[in-house]
Coordinates of C-alpha atoms in Angstrom, one line a residue:
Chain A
X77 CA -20.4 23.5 -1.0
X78 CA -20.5 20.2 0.8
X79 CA -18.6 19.1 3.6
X80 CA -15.8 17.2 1.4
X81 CA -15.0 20.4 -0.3
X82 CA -14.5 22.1 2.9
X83 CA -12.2 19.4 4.3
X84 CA -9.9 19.2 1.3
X85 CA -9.9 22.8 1.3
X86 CA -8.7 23.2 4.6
X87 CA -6.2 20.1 3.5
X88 CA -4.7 22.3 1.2
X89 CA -4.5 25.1 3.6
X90 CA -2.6 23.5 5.7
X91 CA -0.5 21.5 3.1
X92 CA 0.8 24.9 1.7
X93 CA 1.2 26.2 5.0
X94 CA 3.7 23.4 5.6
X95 CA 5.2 23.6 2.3
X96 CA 6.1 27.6 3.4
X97 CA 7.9 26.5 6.8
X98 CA 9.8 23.9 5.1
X99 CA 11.2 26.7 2.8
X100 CA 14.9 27.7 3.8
X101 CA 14.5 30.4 1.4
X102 CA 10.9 31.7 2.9
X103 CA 12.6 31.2 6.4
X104 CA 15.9 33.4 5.3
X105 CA 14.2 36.0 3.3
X106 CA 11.1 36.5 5.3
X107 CA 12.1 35.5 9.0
X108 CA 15.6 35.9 9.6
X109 CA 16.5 38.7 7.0
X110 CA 14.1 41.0 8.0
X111 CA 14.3 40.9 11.8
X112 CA 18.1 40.8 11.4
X113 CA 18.3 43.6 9.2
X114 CA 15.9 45.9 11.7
X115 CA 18.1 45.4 14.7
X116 CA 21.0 46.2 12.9
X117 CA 19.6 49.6 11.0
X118 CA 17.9 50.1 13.9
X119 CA 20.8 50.0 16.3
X120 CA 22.8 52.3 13.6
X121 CA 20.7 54.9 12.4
X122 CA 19.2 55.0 15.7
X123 CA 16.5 58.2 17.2
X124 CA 16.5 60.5 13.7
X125 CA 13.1 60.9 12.3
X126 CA 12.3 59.8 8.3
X127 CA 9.0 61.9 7.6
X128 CA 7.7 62.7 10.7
X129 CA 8.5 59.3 12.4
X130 CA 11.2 57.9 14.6
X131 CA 13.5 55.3 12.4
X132 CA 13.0 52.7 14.1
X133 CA 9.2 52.8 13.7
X134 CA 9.8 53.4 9.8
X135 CA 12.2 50.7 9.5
X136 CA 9.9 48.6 10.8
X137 CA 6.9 48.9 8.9
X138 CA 9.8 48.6 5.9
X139 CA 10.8 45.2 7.1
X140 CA 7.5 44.2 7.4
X141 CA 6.4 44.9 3.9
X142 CA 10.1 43.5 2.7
X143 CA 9.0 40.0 4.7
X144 CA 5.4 39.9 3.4
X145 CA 6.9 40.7 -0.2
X146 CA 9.1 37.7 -0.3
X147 CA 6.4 35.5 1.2
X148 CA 3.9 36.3 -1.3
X149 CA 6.2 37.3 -4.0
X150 CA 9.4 34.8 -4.2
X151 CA 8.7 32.1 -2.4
X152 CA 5.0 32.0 -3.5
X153 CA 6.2 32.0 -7.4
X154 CA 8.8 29.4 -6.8
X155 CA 6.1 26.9 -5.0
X156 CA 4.0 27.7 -8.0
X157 CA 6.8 26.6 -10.4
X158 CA 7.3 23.8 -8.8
X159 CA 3.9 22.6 -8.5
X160 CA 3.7 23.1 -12.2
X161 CA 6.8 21.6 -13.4
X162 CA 6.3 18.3 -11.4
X163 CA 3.3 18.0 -13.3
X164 CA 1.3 18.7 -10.0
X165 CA -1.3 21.1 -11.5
X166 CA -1.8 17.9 -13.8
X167 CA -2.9 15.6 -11.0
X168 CA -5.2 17.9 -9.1
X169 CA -7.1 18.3 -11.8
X170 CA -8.3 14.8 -12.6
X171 CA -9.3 15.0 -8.5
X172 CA -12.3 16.4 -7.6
X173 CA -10.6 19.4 -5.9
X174 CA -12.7 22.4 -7.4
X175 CA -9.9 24.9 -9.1
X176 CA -11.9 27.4 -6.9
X177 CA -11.0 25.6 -3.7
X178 CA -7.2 25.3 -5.2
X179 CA -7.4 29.2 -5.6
X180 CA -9.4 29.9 -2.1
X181 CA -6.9 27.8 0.1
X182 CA -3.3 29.8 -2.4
X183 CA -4.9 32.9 -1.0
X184 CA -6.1 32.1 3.0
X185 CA -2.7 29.9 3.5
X186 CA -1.1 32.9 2.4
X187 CA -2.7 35.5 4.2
X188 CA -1.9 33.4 7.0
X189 CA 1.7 33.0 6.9
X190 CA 1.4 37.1 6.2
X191 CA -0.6 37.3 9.6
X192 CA 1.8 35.9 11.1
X193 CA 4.9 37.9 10.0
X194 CA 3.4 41.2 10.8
X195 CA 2.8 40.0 14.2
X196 CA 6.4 38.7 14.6
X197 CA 7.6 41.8 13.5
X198 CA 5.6 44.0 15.4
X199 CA 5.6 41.8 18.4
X200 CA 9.9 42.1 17.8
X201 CA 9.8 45.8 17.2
X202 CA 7.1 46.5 20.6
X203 CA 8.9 44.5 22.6
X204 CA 12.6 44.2 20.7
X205 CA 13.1 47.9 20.1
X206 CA 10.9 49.8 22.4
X207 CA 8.8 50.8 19.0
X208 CA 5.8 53.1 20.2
X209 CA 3.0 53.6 18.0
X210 CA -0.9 54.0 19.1
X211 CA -2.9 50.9 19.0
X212 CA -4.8 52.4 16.1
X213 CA -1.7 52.6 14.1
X214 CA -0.3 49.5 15.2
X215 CA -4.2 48.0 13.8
X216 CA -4.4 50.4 11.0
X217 CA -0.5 49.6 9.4
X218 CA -0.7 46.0 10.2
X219 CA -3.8 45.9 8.4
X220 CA -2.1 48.2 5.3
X221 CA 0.5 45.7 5.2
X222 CA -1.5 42.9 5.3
X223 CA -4.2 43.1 3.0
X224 CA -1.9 45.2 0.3
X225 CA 0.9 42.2 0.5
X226 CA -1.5 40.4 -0.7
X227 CA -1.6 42.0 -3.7
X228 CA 1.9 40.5 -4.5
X229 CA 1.0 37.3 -5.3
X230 CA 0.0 38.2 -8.6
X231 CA 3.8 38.9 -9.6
X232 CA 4.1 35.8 -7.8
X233 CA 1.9 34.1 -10.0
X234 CA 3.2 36.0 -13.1
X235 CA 6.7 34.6 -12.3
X236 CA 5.0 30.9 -11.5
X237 CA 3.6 30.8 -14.8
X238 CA 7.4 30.3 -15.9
X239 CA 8.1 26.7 -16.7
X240 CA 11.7 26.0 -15.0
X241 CA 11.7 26.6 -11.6
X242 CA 15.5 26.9 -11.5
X243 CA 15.1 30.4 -13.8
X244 CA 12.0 31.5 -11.5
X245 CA 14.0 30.8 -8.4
X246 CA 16.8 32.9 -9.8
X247 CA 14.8 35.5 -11.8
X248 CA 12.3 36.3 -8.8
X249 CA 15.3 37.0 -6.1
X250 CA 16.7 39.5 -8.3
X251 CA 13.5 41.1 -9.1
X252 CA 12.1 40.7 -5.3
X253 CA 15.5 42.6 -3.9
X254 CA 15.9 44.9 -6.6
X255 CA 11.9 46.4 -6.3
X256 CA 12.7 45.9 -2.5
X257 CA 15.7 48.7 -2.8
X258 CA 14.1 50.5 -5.2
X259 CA 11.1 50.8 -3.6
X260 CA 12.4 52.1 -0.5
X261 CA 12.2 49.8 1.7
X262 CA 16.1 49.1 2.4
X263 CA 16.8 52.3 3.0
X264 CA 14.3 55.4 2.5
X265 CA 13.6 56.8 -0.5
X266 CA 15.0 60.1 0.6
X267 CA 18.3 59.2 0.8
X268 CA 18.5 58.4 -2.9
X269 CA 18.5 60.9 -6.2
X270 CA 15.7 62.7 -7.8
X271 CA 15.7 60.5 -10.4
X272 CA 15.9 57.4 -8.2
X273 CA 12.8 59.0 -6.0
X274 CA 10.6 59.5 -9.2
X275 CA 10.6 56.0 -10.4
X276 CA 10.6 54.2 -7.1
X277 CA 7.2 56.3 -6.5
X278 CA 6.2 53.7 -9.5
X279 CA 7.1 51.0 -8.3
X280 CA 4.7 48.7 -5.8
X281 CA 7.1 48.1 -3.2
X282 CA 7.3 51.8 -2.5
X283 CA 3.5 51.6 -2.8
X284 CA 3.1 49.3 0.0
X285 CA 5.6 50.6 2.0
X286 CA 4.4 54.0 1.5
X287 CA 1.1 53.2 2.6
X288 CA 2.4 51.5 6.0
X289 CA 4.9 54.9 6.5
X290 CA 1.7 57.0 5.8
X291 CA -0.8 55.5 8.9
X292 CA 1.9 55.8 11.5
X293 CA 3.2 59.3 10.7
X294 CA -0.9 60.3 11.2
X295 CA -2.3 60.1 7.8
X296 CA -4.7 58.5 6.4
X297 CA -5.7 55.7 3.6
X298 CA -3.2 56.7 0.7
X299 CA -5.6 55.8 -2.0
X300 CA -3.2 56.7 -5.1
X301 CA -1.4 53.8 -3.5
X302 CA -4.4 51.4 -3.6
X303 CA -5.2 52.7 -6.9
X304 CA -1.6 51.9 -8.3
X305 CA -1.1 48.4 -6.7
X306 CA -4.7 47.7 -7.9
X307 CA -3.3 48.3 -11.5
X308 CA -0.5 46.1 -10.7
X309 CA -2.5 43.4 -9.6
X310 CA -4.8 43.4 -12.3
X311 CA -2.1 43.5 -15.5
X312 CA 0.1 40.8 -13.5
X313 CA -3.3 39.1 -13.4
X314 CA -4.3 39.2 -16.8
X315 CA -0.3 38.5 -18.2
X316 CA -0.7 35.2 -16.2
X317 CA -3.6 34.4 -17.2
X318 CA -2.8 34.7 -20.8
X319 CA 0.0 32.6 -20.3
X320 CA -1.1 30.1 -18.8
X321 CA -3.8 29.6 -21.2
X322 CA -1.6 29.5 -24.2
X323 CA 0.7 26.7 -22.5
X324 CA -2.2 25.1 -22.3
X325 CA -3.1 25.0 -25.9
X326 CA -0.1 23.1 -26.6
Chain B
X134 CA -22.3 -4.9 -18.3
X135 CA -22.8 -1.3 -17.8
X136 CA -19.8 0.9 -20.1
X137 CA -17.0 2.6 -17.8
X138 CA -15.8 4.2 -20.3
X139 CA -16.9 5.0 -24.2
X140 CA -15.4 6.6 -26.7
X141 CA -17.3 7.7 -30.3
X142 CA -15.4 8.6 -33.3
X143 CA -12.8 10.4 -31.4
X144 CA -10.0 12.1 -33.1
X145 CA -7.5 14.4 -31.6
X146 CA -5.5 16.5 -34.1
X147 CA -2.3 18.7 -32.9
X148 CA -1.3 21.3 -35.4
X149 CA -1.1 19.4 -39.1
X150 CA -0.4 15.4 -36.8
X151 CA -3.2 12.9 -36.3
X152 CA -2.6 11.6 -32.8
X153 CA -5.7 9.9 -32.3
X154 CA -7.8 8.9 -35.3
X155 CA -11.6 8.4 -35.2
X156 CA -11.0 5.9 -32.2
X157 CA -14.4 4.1 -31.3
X158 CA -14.0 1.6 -28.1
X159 CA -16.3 1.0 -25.1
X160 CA -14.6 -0.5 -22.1
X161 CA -17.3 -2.4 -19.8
X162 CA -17.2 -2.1 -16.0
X163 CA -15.4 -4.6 -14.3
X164 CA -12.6 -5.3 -17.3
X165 CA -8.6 -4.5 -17.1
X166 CA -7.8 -3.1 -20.2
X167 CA -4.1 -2.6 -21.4
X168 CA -3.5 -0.3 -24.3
X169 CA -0.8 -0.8 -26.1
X170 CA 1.3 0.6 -28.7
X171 CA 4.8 2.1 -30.4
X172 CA 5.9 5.6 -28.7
X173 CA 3.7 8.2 -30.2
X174 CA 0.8 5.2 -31.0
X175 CA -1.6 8.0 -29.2
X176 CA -2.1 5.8 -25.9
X177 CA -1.1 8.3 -23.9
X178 CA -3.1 11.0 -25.4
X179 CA -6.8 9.0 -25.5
X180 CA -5.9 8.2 -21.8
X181 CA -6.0 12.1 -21.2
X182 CA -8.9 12.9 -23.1
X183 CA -10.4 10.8 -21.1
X184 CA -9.5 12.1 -18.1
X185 CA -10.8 15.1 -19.9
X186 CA -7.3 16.2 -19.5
X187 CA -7.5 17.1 -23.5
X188 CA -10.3 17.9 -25.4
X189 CA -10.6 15.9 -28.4
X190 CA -10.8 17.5 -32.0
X191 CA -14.0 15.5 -32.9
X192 CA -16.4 12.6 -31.2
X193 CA -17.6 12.1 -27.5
X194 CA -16.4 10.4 -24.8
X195 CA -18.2 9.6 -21.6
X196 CA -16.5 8.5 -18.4
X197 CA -18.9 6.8 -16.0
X198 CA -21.8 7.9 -18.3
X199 CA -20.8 11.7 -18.4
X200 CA -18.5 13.9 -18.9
X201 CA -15.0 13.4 -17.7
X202 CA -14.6 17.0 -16.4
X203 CA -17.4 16.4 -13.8
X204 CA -16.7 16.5 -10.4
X205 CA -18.8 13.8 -9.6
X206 CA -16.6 11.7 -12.4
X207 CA -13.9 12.9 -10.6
X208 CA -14.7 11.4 -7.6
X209 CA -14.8 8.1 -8.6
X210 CA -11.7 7.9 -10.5
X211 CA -7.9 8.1 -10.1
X212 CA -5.0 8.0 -11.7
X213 CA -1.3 7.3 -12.7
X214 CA -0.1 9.7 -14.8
X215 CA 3.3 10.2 -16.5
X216 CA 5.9 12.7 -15.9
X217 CA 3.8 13.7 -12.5
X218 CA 6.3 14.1 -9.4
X219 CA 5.5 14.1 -6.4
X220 CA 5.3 17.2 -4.5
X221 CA 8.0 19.7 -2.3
X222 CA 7.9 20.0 1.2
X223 CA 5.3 17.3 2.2
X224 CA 6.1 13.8 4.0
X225 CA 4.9 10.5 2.4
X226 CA 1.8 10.6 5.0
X227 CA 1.1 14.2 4.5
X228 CA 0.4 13.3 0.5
X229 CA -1.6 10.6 0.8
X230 CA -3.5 12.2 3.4
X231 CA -3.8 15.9 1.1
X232 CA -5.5 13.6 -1.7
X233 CA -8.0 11.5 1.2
X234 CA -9.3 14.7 1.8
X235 CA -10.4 15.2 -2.1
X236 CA -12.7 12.7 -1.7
X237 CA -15.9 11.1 -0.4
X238 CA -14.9 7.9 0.8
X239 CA -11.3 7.4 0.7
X240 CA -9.4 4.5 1.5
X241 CA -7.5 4.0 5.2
X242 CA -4.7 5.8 4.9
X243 CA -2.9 2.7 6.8
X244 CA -4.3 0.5 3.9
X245 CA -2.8 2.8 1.0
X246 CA 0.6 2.8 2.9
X247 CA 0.6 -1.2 2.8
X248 CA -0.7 -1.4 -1.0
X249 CA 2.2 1.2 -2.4
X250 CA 4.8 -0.4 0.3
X251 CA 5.8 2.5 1.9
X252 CA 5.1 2.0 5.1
X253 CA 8.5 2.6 6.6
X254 CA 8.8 5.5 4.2
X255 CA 5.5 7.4 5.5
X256 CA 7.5 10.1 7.4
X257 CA 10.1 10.9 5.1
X258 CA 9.7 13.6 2.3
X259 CA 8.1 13.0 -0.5
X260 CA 10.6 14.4 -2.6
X261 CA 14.0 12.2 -1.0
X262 CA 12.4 8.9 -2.4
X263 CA 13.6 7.1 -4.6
X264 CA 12.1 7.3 -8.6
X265 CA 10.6 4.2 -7.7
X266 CA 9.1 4.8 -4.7
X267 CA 7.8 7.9 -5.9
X268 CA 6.0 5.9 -8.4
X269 CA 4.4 3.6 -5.6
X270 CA 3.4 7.2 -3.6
X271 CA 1.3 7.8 -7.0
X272 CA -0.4 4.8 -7.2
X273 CA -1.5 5.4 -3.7
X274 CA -2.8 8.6 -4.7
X275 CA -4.6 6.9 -7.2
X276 CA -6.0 4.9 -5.0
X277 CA -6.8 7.2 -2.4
X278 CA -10.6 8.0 -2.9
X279 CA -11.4 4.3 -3.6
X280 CA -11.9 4.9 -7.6
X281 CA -13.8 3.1 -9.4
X282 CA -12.0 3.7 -12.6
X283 CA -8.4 3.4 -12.5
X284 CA -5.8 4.5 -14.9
X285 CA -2.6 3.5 -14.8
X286 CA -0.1 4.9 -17.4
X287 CA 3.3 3.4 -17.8
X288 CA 3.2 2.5 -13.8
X289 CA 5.6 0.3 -13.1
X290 CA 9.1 2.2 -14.8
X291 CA 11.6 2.6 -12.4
X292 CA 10.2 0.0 -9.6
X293 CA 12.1 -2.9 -8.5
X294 CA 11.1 -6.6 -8.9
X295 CA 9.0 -7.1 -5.5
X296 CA 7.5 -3.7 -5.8
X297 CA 6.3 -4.5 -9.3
X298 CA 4.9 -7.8 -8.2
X299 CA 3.2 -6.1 -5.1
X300 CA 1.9 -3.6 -7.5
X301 CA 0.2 -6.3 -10.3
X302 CA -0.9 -8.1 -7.5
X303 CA -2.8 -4.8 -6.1
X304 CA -3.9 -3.8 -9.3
X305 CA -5.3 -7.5 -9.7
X306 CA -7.1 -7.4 -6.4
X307 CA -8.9 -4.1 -7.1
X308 CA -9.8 -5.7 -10.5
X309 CA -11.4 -8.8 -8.3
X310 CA -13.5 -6.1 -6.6
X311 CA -15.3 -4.6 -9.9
X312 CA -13.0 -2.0 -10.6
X313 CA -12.5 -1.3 -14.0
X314 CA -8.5 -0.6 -14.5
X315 CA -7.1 0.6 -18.2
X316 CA -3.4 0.5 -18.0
X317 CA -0.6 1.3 -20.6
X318 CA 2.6 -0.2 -20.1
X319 CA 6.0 -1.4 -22.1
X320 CA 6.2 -4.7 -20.3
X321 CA 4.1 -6.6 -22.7
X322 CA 4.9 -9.2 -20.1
X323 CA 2.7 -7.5 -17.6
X324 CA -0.5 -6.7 -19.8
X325 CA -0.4 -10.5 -20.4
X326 CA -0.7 -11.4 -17.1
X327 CA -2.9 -9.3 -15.7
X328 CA -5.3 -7.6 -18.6
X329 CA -8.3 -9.2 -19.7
X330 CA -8.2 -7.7 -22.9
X331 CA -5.9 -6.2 -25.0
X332 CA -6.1 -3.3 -27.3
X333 CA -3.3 -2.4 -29.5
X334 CA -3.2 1.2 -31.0
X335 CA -1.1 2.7 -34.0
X336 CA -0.5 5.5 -35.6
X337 CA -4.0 6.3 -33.5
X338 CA -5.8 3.7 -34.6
X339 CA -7.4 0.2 -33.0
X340 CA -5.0 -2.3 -35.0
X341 CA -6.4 -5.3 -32.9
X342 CA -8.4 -5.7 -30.0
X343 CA -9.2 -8.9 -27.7
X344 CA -8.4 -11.1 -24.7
X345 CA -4.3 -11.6 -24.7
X346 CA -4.5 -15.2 -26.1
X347 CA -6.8 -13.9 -29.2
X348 CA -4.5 -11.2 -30.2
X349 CA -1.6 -13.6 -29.8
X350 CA -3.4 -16.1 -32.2
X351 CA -4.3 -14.1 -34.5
X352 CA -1.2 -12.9 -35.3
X353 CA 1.8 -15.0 -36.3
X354 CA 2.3 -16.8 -32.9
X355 CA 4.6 -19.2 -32.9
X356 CA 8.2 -19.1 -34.0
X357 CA 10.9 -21.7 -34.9
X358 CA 14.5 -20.9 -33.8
X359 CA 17.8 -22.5 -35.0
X360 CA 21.7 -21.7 -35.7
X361 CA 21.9 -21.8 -39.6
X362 CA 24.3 -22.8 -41.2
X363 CA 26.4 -20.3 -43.7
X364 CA 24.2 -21.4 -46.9
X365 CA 21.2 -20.2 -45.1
X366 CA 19.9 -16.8 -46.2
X367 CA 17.1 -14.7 -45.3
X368 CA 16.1 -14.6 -49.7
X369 CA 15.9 -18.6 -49.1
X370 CA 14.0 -18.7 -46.4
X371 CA 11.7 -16.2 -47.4
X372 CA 10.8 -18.8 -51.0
X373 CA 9.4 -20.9 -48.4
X374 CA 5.7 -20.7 -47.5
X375 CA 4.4 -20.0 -44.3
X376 CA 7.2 -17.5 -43.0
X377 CA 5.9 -14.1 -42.1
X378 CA 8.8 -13.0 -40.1
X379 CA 12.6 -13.5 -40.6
X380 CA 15.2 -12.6 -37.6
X381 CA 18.5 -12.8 -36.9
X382 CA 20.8 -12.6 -34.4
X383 CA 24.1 -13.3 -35.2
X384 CA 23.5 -16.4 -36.9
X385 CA 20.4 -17.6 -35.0
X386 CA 17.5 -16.9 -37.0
X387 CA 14.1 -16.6 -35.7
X388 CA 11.1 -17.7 -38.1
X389 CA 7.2 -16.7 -37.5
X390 CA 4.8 -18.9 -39.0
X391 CA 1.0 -19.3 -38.5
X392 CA 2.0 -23.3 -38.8
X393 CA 5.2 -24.0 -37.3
X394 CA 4.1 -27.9 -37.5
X395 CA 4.2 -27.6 -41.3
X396 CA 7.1 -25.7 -41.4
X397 CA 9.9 -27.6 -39.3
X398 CA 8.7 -30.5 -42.1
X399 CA 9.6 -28.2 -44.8
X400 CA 12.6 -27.1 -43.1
X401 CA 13.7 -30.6 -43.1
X402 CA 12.3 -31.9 -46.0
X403 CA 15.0 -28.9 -47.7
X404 CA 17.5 -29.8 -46.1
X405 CA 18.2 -26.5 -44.2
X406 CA 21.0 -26.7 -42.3
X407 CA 19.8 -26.1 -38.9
X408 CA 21.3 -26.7 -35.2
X409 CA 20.1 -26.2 -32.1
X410 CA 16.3 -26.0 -32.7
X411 CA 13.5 -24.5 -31.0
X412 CA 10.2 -24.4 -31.2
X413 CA 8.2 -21.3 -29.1
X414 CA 4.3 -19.8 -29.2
X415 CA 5.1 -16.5 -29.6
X416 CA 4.8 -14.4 -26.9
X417 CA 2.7 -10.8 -26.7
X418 CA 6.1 -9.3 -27.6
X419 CA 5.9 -11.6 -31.2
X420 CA 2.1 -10.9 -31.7
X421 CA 2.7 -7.4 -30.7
X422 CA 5.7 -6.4 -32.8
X423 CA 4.2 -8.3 -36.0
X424 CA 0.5 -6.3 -35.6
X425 CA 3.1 -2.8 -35.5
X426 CA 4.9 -3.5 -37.9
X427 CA 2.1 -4.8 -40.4
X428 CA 0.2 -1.4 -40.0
X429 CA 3.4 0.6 -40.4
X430 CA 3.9 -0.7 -44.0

């Protein structure tokens, strides 16, 4: 790797870095959505405990995961739409911008702009909401959150392989808040039905969220949750993948 | 002359259609080549195979002596594509200076702002310009690592008069610098002035190739003009010799002759009733339209 390859990189970092904070929509439903909605659940469901934990602690690691989902999720797949529709995708490749550099700088922007939610959040719900956790689960959830969120961007890319980016704004909203309700992370899984709590154990919201709920009520790694967002991020890979390549070969 | 670009027996074949058929052409360093052709002549087509954009069915094509999907090819070239936008969320500056960054040696990002005139644009987002001024934002990505090769398809739709004459004149100074330049455009106007040669494509084939003047000669090129009277028909005029091409408009009829000297003797010899007449070389648009339509039949 030479030297002009690690300056466009870095380019592209921080192009789709400014692309995100641009976004009203990554700004509503990953900034102001989240924090508002954990003050306010917060402040109404107040001290009970969800498994083990206080609320507010649980609530927060739900926000958190909610945030991270719509950042790498929705607002990732609608960038993605867009960059294909304009013809984008077209241009960078007749530049000399490897597609591995394209890829590497999707992935670190991203992780970044995750980075930096979960420490807004936490920093809101330390400091905001008197939220007490250990610094080993404050490390360990934050670093649940943020390497599993990462995971969603291959939904996001599955939903960015779409061609209209009107549909894929539309059509990833619905699916983003529904999986986000589903999954738990509105309001716990508990309150719901049997019925409801069996399938949202499927879904990958629940997965992440689980996972975060897990480390601060004292357990450990939930590897049937790594497992089953693995699985998810391999099939929305290979989906993608396949159409992508057959758009191509028109 | 060392080739930019050459393409061997290249055909492209989409489902059952022919879009490009067994196309041979070398293009030497240094030239500006315009490609022209009909919608759907396969310009646009053998512009991105070779980009190495498409892959072609059959035959080779080498960009800068190798393959087009190189990244070292890729370095030296840029491009105007069609139906490419510009990009959400970044300012004019912000673009220009995303593509620098692709390359080895790109050009000043204060130069790039002059040459696409956008200089009072350059912190505005890319995506609240105009269709025109989006065009000039991808001609200074195109220009933005100093290419060598430059392809420019359809560049100047949507531009406005001083734009378009700021662009040619760009375009001509990078030609005065050794850059080879291969341009397809609708403004037959344009490839005239500023390509050095000329290659018309139809139905994906070469159907003439050389400098503008040659390709105007040897087609029909010049044309005699008049307001007939009401005897005047097109059967008539087509008994005389010499006319390749009969058109009216309302009742001025345009007549294309290889001799036009001969012809207005004839004309008057016959006793045509004629007013108002006019004698023109015909312009690309003539030669152009004639070489179209002779292959089409």
């Amino acid at each position: 790797m030479n030297s002009t390859m690690l300056r466009a990189t870095v380019a592209q970092c921080k192009a789709e870095l400014l692309r995100t904070v641009r976004n009203k929509r990554f700004v509503i439903f990953s900034v102001i959505m989240p924090v508002l909605f954990f003050f306010l659940f917060s402040n109404v469901v107040g001290s009970q405990k969800v498994g083990g934990v206080d609320f507010t602690a649980y609530y927060l690691m739900s926000m958190t995961c909610y945030g991270i989902i719509g950042a790498s999720f929705s607002t990732f797949s609608i960038r993605m739409a867009r960059e294909r529709s304009l013809g984008w995708i077209r241009l960078l490749k007749i530049t000399p911008l490897p597609s591995w550099a394209y890829i590497v700088s999707k992935i670190a922007s991203q992780a970044i702009i995750n980075l930096v939610i979960i420490l807004m959040m936490f920093v809101i719900g330390g400091l905001g909401r008197q939220v007490d956790m250990s610094a080993a689960h404050w490390i360990e959830s934050g670093l649940w959150i943020w390497i599993g969120g990462l995971s969603f961007m291959s939904l996001g890319t599955l939903f960015g392989s779409m061609r209209n980016p009107d549909a894929v704004q539309v059509l990833s909203t619905i699916v983003y808040m529904a999986l986000s309700v589903l999954g738990g992370l509105w309001m716990p899984t508990e309150t719901m039905s049997q019925t409801m709590q069996t399938i949202s154990k499927l879904t990958p919201t629940y997965r992440l969220g689980q996972g975060a709920w897990n480390i601060i009520a004292g357990g450990s790694i939930d590897w049937m949750g790594v497992l089953i967002l693995a699985i998810y991020m391999v099939v929305f890979m290979r989906i993608s993948a396949y159409i992508m390549k057959k758009q191509e070969a028109v | 002359m060392k080739p930019a670009i050459q393409l061997t027996g290249v055909s492209k074949v989409y489902k059952e259609k022919k879009a490009v058929d067994d196309l041979t052409l070398t293009i030497a360093e240094g030239t500006v080549v315009a490609l022209l052709g009909p919608n759907g002549a396969g310009k646009t087509t053998t512009v991105s195979m070779i980009l190495g954009m498409n892959k072609p069915t059959k035959g080779t094509i080498k960009l800068l002596g190798d393959d087009p999907r190189e990244q070292r090819v890729r370095d030296r070239i840029g491009a105007m594509l069609q139906d490419v936008s510009v990009i959400d969320g970044l300012k004019v500056a912000e673009t220009i200076q995303l593509f620098r960054s692709y390359y080895q040696k790109p050009l000043a990002l204060d130069y790039l702002l002059k040459v696409s005139n956008l200089e009072a644009e350059r912190d505005k987002l890319a995506t609240a310009l105009s269709g025109g001024q989006q065009r000039r934002l991808g001609f200074a990505l195109a220009l933005a690592g100093d290419p060598e090769v430059i392809f420019l398809d359809e560049p100047t739709v949507g531009m406005d008069v001083t734009s378009r004459q700021l662009f040619w004149d760009t375009v001509r100074a990078m030609a005065g610098r050794g850059r080879t330049i291969v341009l397809t455009t609708h403004y037959l106007d344009e490839a005239d002035s500023v390509a050095d040669r000329i290659v018309v494509i139809n139905n994906g084939r070469i159907i003439a190739d050389g400098t503008p003047s040659e390709i105007k000669a040897e087609t029909t090129g010049r044309v005699i003009s008049f307001i007939a009277g009401s005897s005047v028909t097109t059967e008539a005029l087509l008994q005389l010799p010499g006319i390749t091409n009969v058109e009216w408009s309302g009742r001025r009829v345009k007549l294309s002759s290889g001799d036009t000297d001969s012809l207005i003797k004839l004309l008057i010899e016959k006793r045509v009733e004629m007013r108002d007449i006019e004698i023109q070389s015909g312009g690309l648009e003539d030669a152009f339209q004639a070489l179209v339509a002779s292959t089409n039949q």
